[in-house]
Short mmCIF file of C-alpha atoms in Angstrom, two decimals:
data_model
loop_
_atom_site.label_atom_id
_atom_site.label_comp_id
_atom_site.label_asym_id
_atom_site.label_seq_id
_atom_site.Cartn_x
_atom_site.Cartn_y
_atom_site.Cartn_z
CA UNK A 903 -9.74 -23.42 -9.66
CA UNK A 904 -11.45 -19.44 -11.13
CA UNK A 905 -9.45 -17.32 -8.61
CA UNK A 906 -6.07 -18.75 -9.36
CA UNK A 907 -3.71 -16.89 -12.07
CA UNK A 908 -3.04 -18.39 -15.04
CA UNK A 909 0.39 -17.37 -16.66
CA UNK A 910 0.15 -17.31 -20.54
CA UNK A 911 1.53 -15.94 -23.48
CA UNK A 912 -0.55 -13.65 -25.15
CA UNK A 913 -0.79 -15.54 -28.13
CA UNK A 914 -2.15 -18.48 -26.15
CA UNK A 915 -4.44 -16.03 -24.14
CA UNK A 916 -5.82 -14.42 -26.83
CA UNK A 917 -7.91 -17.52 -28.04
CA UNK A 918 -9.41 -18.10 -24.80
CA UNK A 919 -10.65 -14.03 -24.43
CA UNK A 920 -12.18 -14.22 -27.64
CA UNK A 921 -14.24 -16.92 -27.06
CA UNK A 922 -15.24 -15.43 -23.73
CA UNK A 923 -13.87 -18.51 -21.69
CA UNK A 924 -16.04 -18.94 -18.25
CA UNK A 925 -12.75 -20.74 -16.92
CA UNK A 926 -9.85 -17.67 -17.58
CA UNK A 927 -10.75 -15.15 -14.82
CA UNK A 928 -7.46 -14.34 -13.52
CA UNK A 929 -4.70 -14.37 -16.12
CA UNK A 930 -1.15 -12.93 -15.69
CA UNK A 931 1.14 -11.66 -18.51
CA UNK A 932 3.78 -10.31 -15.99
CA UNK A 933 7.07 -9.89 -17.80
CA UNK A 934 5.73 -11.40 -21.23
CA UNK A 935 6.89 -8.43 -23.64
CA UNK A 936 3.64 -7.23 -24.83
CA UNK A 937 4.84 -4.11 -25.57
CA UNK A 938 2.06 -1.45 -27.39
CA UNK A 939 1.63 -3.72 -30.08
CA UNK A 940 0.12 -6.47 -28.29
CA UNK A 941 -1.69 -4.32 -25.89
CA UNK A 942 -3.02 -3.03 -29.01
CA UNK A 943 -4.02 -7.21 -30.00
CA UNK A 944 -4.47 -7.32 -26.22
CA UNK A 945 -7.82 -4.54 -26.00
CA UNK A 946 -8.87 -6.18 -29.41
CA UNK A 947 -9.51 -9.24 -28.00
CA UNK A 948 -11.22 -8.08 -24.96
CA UNK A 949 -13.67 -5.74 -26.31
CA UNK A 950 -16.82 -8.96 -25.87
CA UNK A 951 -14.49 -10.58 -23.07
CA UNK A 952 -16.99 -10.91 -19.87
CA UNK A 953 -15.15 -13.13 -17.91
CA UNK A 954 -12.12 -12.22 -17.09
CA UNK A 955 -12.14 -11.16 -13.37
CA UNK A 956 -8.20 -9.75 -13.21
CA UNK A 957 -5.68 -9.18 -15.00
CA UNK A 958 -2.02 -8.36 -14.54
CA UNK A 959 0.33 -6.29 -17.24
CA UNK A 960 3.15 -5.63 -15.04
CA UNK A 961 6.59 -5.41 -16.54
CA UNK A 962 5.42 -5.02 -20.23
CA UNK A 963 7.19 -1.72 -21.66
CA UNK A 964 3.70 -0.31 -22.61
CA UNK A 965 2.84 3.26 -22.79
CA UNK A 966 0.13 5.71 -22.30
CA UNK A 967 -1.33 6.13 -25.54
CA UNK A 968 -1.99 2.86 -25.97
CA UNK A 969 -4.77 2.93 -23.43
CA UNK A 970 -7.00 4.60 -25.24
CA UNK A 971 -7.55 1.74 -26.38
CA UNK A 972 -9.13 -0.53 -23.35
CA UNK A 973 -11.06 2.95 -22.53
CA UNK A 974 -14.45 1.76 -23.85
CA UNK A 975 -13.69 -1.97 -22.09
CA UNK A 976 -13.15 -0.81 -18.75
CA UNK A 977 -16.20 1.34 -18.40
CA UNK A 978 -18.10 -1.42 -18.26
CA UNK A 979 -16.66 -4.15 -17.77
CA UNK A 980 -16.68 -6.33 -14.85
CA UNK A 981 -13.05 -6.48 -14.25
CA UNK A 982 -12.02 -6.52 -10.64
CA UNK A 983 -8.16 -6.16 -11.28
CA UNK A 984 -5.86 -4.31 -13.07
CA UNK A 985 -2.24 -4.55 -12.79
CA UNK A 986 -0.02 -2.29 -14.42
CA UNK A 987 3.03 -2.80 -12.14
CA UNK A 988 6.17 -1.03 -13.52
CA UNK A 989 5.01 -0.10 -17.78
CA UNK A 990 5.65 3.79 -19.16
CA UNK A 991 2.33 4.67 -18.88
CA UNK A 992 2.82 8.65 -17.56
CA UNK A 993 0.57 11.16 -16.93
CA UNK A 994 -1.23 10.20 -20.71
CA UNK A 995 -2.18 6.59 -19.57
CA UNK A 996 -2.78 7.50 -16.12
CA UNK A 997 -5.73 10.40 -17.85
CA UNK A 998 -7.14 7.49 -20.21
CA UNK A 999 -6.81 5.71 -16.88
CA UNK A 1000 -9.43 8.31 -15.61
CA UNK A 1001 -11.94 8.64 -18.12
CA UNK A 1002 -12.66 4.59 -17.92
CA UNK A 1003 -12.68 4.92 -14.12
CA UNK A 1004 -15.25 7.49 -14.64
CA UNK A 1005 -17.82 5.10 -15.00
CA UNK A 1006 -17.02 1.61 -13.50
CA UNK A 1007 -18.27 0.22 -11.26
CA UNK A 1008 -16.54 -2.91 -10.79
CA UNK A 1009 -12.19 -2.59 -10.69
CA UNK A 1010 -11.63 -3.07 -7.01
CA UNK A 1011 -7.80 -2.76 -6.89
CA UNK A 1012 -5.45 -0.81 -9.39
CA UNK A 1013 -1.67 -0.94 -9.04
CA UNK A 1014 0.12 1.76 -11.28
CA UNK A 1015 3.56 1.47 -9.26
CA UNK A 1016 6.64 2.85 -11.33
CA UNK A 1017 5.42 4.08 -14.53
CA UNK A 1018 6.71 7.80 -14.30
CA UNK A 1019 3.21 9.36 -13.17
CA UNK A 1020 3.69 13.23 -12.08
CA UNK A 1021 1.20 15.44 -10.40
CA UNK A 1022 -1.24 16.02 -13.70
CA UNK A 1023 -1.78 12.12 -13.64
CA UNK A 1024 -2.45 11.98 -10.25
CA UNK A 1025 -4.48 14.39 -10.15
CA UNK A 1026 -6.96 13.03 -12.79
CA UNK A 1027 -6.50 9.74 -10.90
CA UNK A 1028 -7.41 10.72 -8.07
CA UNK A 1029 -10.20 12.62 -9.16
CA UNK A 1030 -11.63 9.98 -10.83
CA UNK A 1031 -10.90 6.72 -8.29
CA UNK A 1032 -11.68 9.32 -5.35
CA UNK A 1033 -14.50 10.89 -6.50
CA UNK A 1034 -15.97 9.99 -9.65
CA UNK A 1035 -15.47 6.45 -8.82
CA UNK A 1036 -17.28 4.73 -5.87
CA UNK A 1037 -16.34 0.96 -5.79
CA UNK A 1038 -12.48 1.11 -6.32
CA UNK A 1039 -11.17 -0.24 -2.66
CA UNK A 1040 -6.90 -0.64 -3.46
CA UNK A 1041 -5.05 2.07 -4.94
CA UNK A 1042 -1.36 1.65 -5.18
CA UNK A 1043 0.52 4.71 -6.67
CA UNK A 1044 4.29 4.23 -5.57
CA UNK A 1045 7.17 4.77 -7.45
CA UNK A 1046 6.07 7.27 -9.61
CA UNK A 1047 7.00 11.25 -10.23
CA UNK A 1048 5.26 13.13 -8.52
CA UNK A 1049 5.53 14.63 -5.44
CA UNK A 1050 3.58 17.39 -2.60
CA UNK A 1051 1.40 18.49 -5.48
CA UNK A 1052 0.15 15.47 -6.34
CA UNK A 1053 -0.92 14.99 -2.44
CA UNK A 1054 -2.90 17.84 -2.22
CA UNK A 1055 -5.22 16.04 -5.21
CA UNK A 1056 -5.58 12.90 -3.34
CA UNK A 1057 -6.02 14.38 -0.34
CA UNK A 1058 -8.49 16.76 -1.79
CA UNK A 1059 -9.87 13.26 -3.12
CA UNK A 1060 -10.03 11.03 0.03
CA UNK A 1061 -11.79 13.71 2.07
CA UNK A 1062 -14.58 12.61 -0.15
CA UNK A 1063 -13.95 9.35 -0.97
CA UNK A 1064 -16.00 6.64 0.80
CA UNK A 1065 -14.78 3.26 -0.23
CA UNK A 1066 -11.08 3.25 -0.84
CA UNK A 1067 -9.64 0.72 2.13
CA UNK A 1068 -5.93 0.63 1.04
CA UNK A 1069 -3.68 3.49 0.04
CA UNK A 1070 0.13 2.99 -1.20
CA UNK A 1071 2.24 6.07 -2.09
CA UNK A 1072 5.82 4.12 -1.34
CA UNK A 1073 9.16 6.03 -2.46
CA UNK A 1074 7.51 8.81 -3.49
CA UNK A 1075 9.26 11.72 -1.97
CA UNK A 1076 6.59 13.41 -0.67
CA UNK A 1077 8.61 15.07 2.63
CA UNK A 1078 6.71 16.44 5.65
CA UNK A 1079 4.99 18.86 3.01
CA UNK A 1080 2.71 16.24 1.02
CA UNK A 1081 2.35 14.72 4.59
CA UNK A 1082 0.39 17.52 5.33
CA UNK A 1083 -1.89 17.91 2.62
CA UNK A 1084 -2.17 13.78 3.41
CA UNK A 1085 -3.27 14.57 6.33
CA UNK A 1086 -6.04 16.87 5.59
CA UNK A 1087 -7.94 14.36 3.84
CA UNK A 1088 -7.32 11.82 6.11
CA UNK A 1089 -9.12 14.12 8.80
CA UNK A 1090 -12.23 14.03 7.21
CA UNK A 1091 -12.17 9.98 5.63
CA UNK A 1092 -13.92 6.82 7.72
CA UNK A 1093 -12.90 4.35 5.72
CA UNK A 1094 -9.22 3.79 4.56
CA UNK A 1095 -8.07 1.24 6.76
CA UNK A 1096 -4.57 0.50 4.97
CA UNK A 1097 -1.80 3.50 4.67
CA UNK A 1098 1.67 2.43 2.84
CA UNK A 1099 4.00 5.90 3.76
CA UNK A 1100 7.05 3.86 3.79
CA UNK A 1101 9.96 5.42 1.69
CA UNK A 1102 8.64 8.45 1.50
CA UNK A 1103 11.10 11.47 3.49
CA UNK A 1104 8.62 12.15 6.38
CA UNK A 1105 10.87 12.10 8.62
CA UNK A 1106 9.88 13.32 12.46
CA UNK A 1107 8.25 16.32 11.41
CA UNK A 1108 6.03 14.49 8.82
CA UNK A 1109 5.23 12.13 12.03
CA UNK A 1110 4.43 14.68 14.10
CA UNK A 1111 1.82 15.85 11.80
CA UNK A 1112 0.23 12.14 11.39
CA UNK A 1113 0.10 11.13 14.69
CA UNK A 1114 -2.28 14.13 15.16
CA UNK A 1115 -4.59 12.45 13.23
CA UNK A 1116 -4.85 9.28 14.11
CA UNK A 1117 -5.67 10.26 17.23
CA UNK A 1118 -8.56 10.33 16.87
CA UNK A 1119 -9.44 8.00 13.44
CA UNK A 1120 -11.12 5.23 14.04
CA UNK A 1121 -10.80 3.95 10.84
CA UNK A 1122 -6.69 3.40 9.71
CA UNK A 1123 -5.46 -0.59 11.24
CA UNK A 1124 -2.14 -0.85 9.24
CA UNK A 1125 0.40 1.79 8.97
CA UNK A 1126 3.94 0.94 6.95
CA UNK A 1127 6.58 3.67 7.43
CA UNK A 1128 9.68 1.96 6.61
CA UNK A 1129 12.73 3.83 5.99
CA UNK A 1130 11.37 7.35 6.63
CA UNK A 1131 14.27 8.64 9.06
CA UNK A 1132 12.69 8.54 12.04
CA UNK A 1133 14.32 9.73 14.96
CA UNK A 1134 12.90 9.88 18.55
CA UNK A 1135 11.40 12.58 18.53
CA UNK A 1136 8.40 11.25 16.42
CA UNK A 1137 8.95 7.99 18.02
CA UNK A 1138 7.82 10.02 20.91
CA UNK A 1139 4.83 11.04 18.84
CA UNK A 1140 3.71 7.42 17.73
CA UNK A 1141 3.69 6.42 21.50
CA UNK A 1142 1.44 9.29 22.08
CA UNK A 1143 -0.99 7.48 19.60
CA UNK A 1144 -0.88 4.18 21.09
CA UNK A 1145 -1.82 5.33 23.89
CA UNK A 1146 -5.28 6.44 22.77
CA UNK A 1147 -5.79 5.01 19.66
CA UNK A 1148 -8.55 1.77 20.27
CA UNK A 1149 -8.07 1.09 16.07
CA UNK A 1150 -4.49 0.38 15.21
CA UNK A 1151 -3.34 -2.74 14.64
CA UNK A 1152 0.08 -3.07 12.44
CA UNK A 1153 2.63 -0.61 12.66
CA UNK A 1154 5.75 -0.91 10.78
CA UNK A 1155 8.76 1.31 11.70
CA UNK A 1156 11.57 -0.68 9.72
CA UNK A 1157 14.89 0.87 9.10
CA UNK A 1158 14.09 4.59 10.92
CA UNK A 1159 16.43 5.95 13.55
CA UNK A 1160 14.45 6.09 16.08
CA UNK A 1161 17.58 4.71 19.15
CA UNK A 1162 17.57 3.89 22.75
CA UNK A 1163 14.89 6.69 23.96
CA UNK A 1164 12.81 6.54 20.84
CA UNK A 1165 12.44 2.79 21.77
CA UNK A 1166 11.59 3.56 25.76
CA UNK A 1167 8.78 5.95 24.54
CA UNK A 1168 7.29 2.90 22.03
CA UNK A 1169 7.45 0.58 25.65
CA UNK A 1170 5.20 3.38 27.35
CA UNK A 1171 2.83 3.53 24.57
CA UNK A 1172 2.70 -0.30 24.47
CA UNK A 1173 2.21 -0.24 28.17
CA UNK A 1174 -1.65 1.18 27.73
CA UNK A 1175 -2.43 0.14 24.39
CA UNK A 1176 -4.69 -3.04 23.76
CA UNK A 1177 -5.92 -3.00 20.69
CA UNK A 1178 -1.96 -3.63 18.46
CA UNK A 1179 -1.18 -6.71 17.24
CA UNK A 1180 1.99 -6.00 15.13
CA UNK A 1181 4.87 -4.16 15.59
CA UNK A 1182 7.94 -4.21 13.21
CA UNK A 1183 10.96 -2.69 14.52
CA UNK A 1184 13.56 -4.61 12.12
CA UNK A 1185 16.59 -2.96 11.72
CA UNK A 1186 17.74 -2.21 14.79
CA UNK A 1187 21.36 -1.93 16.22
CA UNK A 1188 22.26 -4.94 17.94
CA UNK A 1189 23.43 -2.73 21.00
CA UNK A 1190 20.24 -1.31 21.57
CA UNK A 1191 18.78 -4.92 21.95
CA UNK A 1192 17.61 -4.05 26.09
CA UNK A 1193 15.08 -1.78 24.54
CA UNK A 1194 13.28 -3.71 22.07
CA UNK A 1195 12.97 -6.49 25.41
CA UNK A 1196 11.78 -3.83 27.29
CA UNK A 1197 9.01 -3.48 24.28
CA UNK A 1198 8.27 -6.75 24.42
CA UNK A 1199 7.95 -7.62 28.08
CA UNK A 1200 5.57 -4.64 28.23
CA UNK A 1201 3.37 -5.50 26.29
CA UNK A 1202 0.46 -7.16 27.04
CA UNK A 1203 0.45 -11.07 27.72
CA UNK A 1204 -1.97 -12.42 25.72
CA UNK A 1205 -0.56 -10.25 22.43
CA UNK A 1206 3.29 -10.90 23.05
CA UNK A 1207 3.85 -13.29 20.50
CA UNK A 1208 2.46 -10.37 18.04
CA UNK A 1209 4.95 -7.92 18.84
CA UNK A 1210 7.54 -10.34 18.64
CA UNK A 1211 6.47 -11.07 15.15
CA UNK A 1212 8.52 -8.15 13.13
CA UNK A 1213 11.23 -9.66 14.45
CA UNK A 1214 11.32 -12.85 13.66
CA UNK A 1215 9.88 -12.83 10.23
CA UNK A 1216 12.48 -11.83 8.39
CA UNK A 1217 15.74 -14.26 7.58
CA UNK A 1218 18.48 -11.38 8.50
CA UNK A 1219 17.84 -11.44 12.02
CA UNK A 1220 20.56 -12.53 14.33
CA UNK A 1221 20.17 -15.72 16.17
CA UNK A 1222 20.77 -14.24 19.09
CA UNK A 1223 18.85 -11.80 19.19
CA UNK A 1224 15.85 -14.21 18.91
CA UNK A 1225 17.55 -16.27 21.29
CA UNK A 1226 17.38 -13.92 24.07
CA UNK A 1227 13.84 -12.38 23.21
CA UNK A 1228 12.71 -16.32 23.21
CA UNK A 1229 14.14 -16.22 27.19
CA UNK A 1230 12.58 -12.95 27.55
CA UNK A 1231 9.19 -14.25 25.98
CA UNK A 1232 9.69 -17.76 28.59
CA UNK A 1233 9.97 -15.29 31.17
CA UNK A 1234 7.19 -13.62 30.83
CA UNK A 1235 4.64 -16.70 30.75
#
């Protein structure tokens, strides 16, 4: 089928790309040892191709210089999704990609996770992808080397952007300083629906700044705050958001340190909230079980199942905890 990925070797894929095979629309060369030499061959094979819609080049040891070979093709092609996960394009590659994005009107999703991109490269990408480009909907920037300065560039782009729906900066050590920049951009953005801030070291201070934005935000539906060293103070501000925000549907707080006090505050927020569909509190200590049940039982009955989702979906959950929560659900119904 046209929407299914075809996993091919480069040698097998090139003849079909050069022939503009209309059945080859989703090509995966993931972990195919393509390298710079293979990437040059691929770029040459793609020059006249207009059939390919999705291309996965993840984990192929592709450097930044070689991306210049793809610029002309990307500027006017019909490719909708480009995955460069786990390569080594760096700032130079980010600049070549930005050059292509300025004129591209087809790409909807770009993944450059783990490519050693620094503040300069992110600044170029932010300008091209968020200010000049008007069609990109998803930008995955996690696992790179930029910091709060790069976040400033992203914030400036978000302030003007009206197309992006998902942004991920997972694993970037932006801290509360970077979150402060991002918050400024989010205040003026009305289209971003999914934000991944997992493992970004924002802590309570960063969450407090984010909460200020979420109070008035009417676009964000999913926020990922996993593994951010969030404590009771941060949980309290999130609880305040849950009482007034009518848009947020999914919230991931896995692996934080909200404790019993934070859980109690979240329970209070859930008693008022009517829109949250998924709350992930995985990795809480076993002795905090009572607080988890309070959260479940405080939710409106039609959404009890959804609140449990984050507690049941992962295989490492304790069986005894699941049994108690199942009993609580039966009582509630």
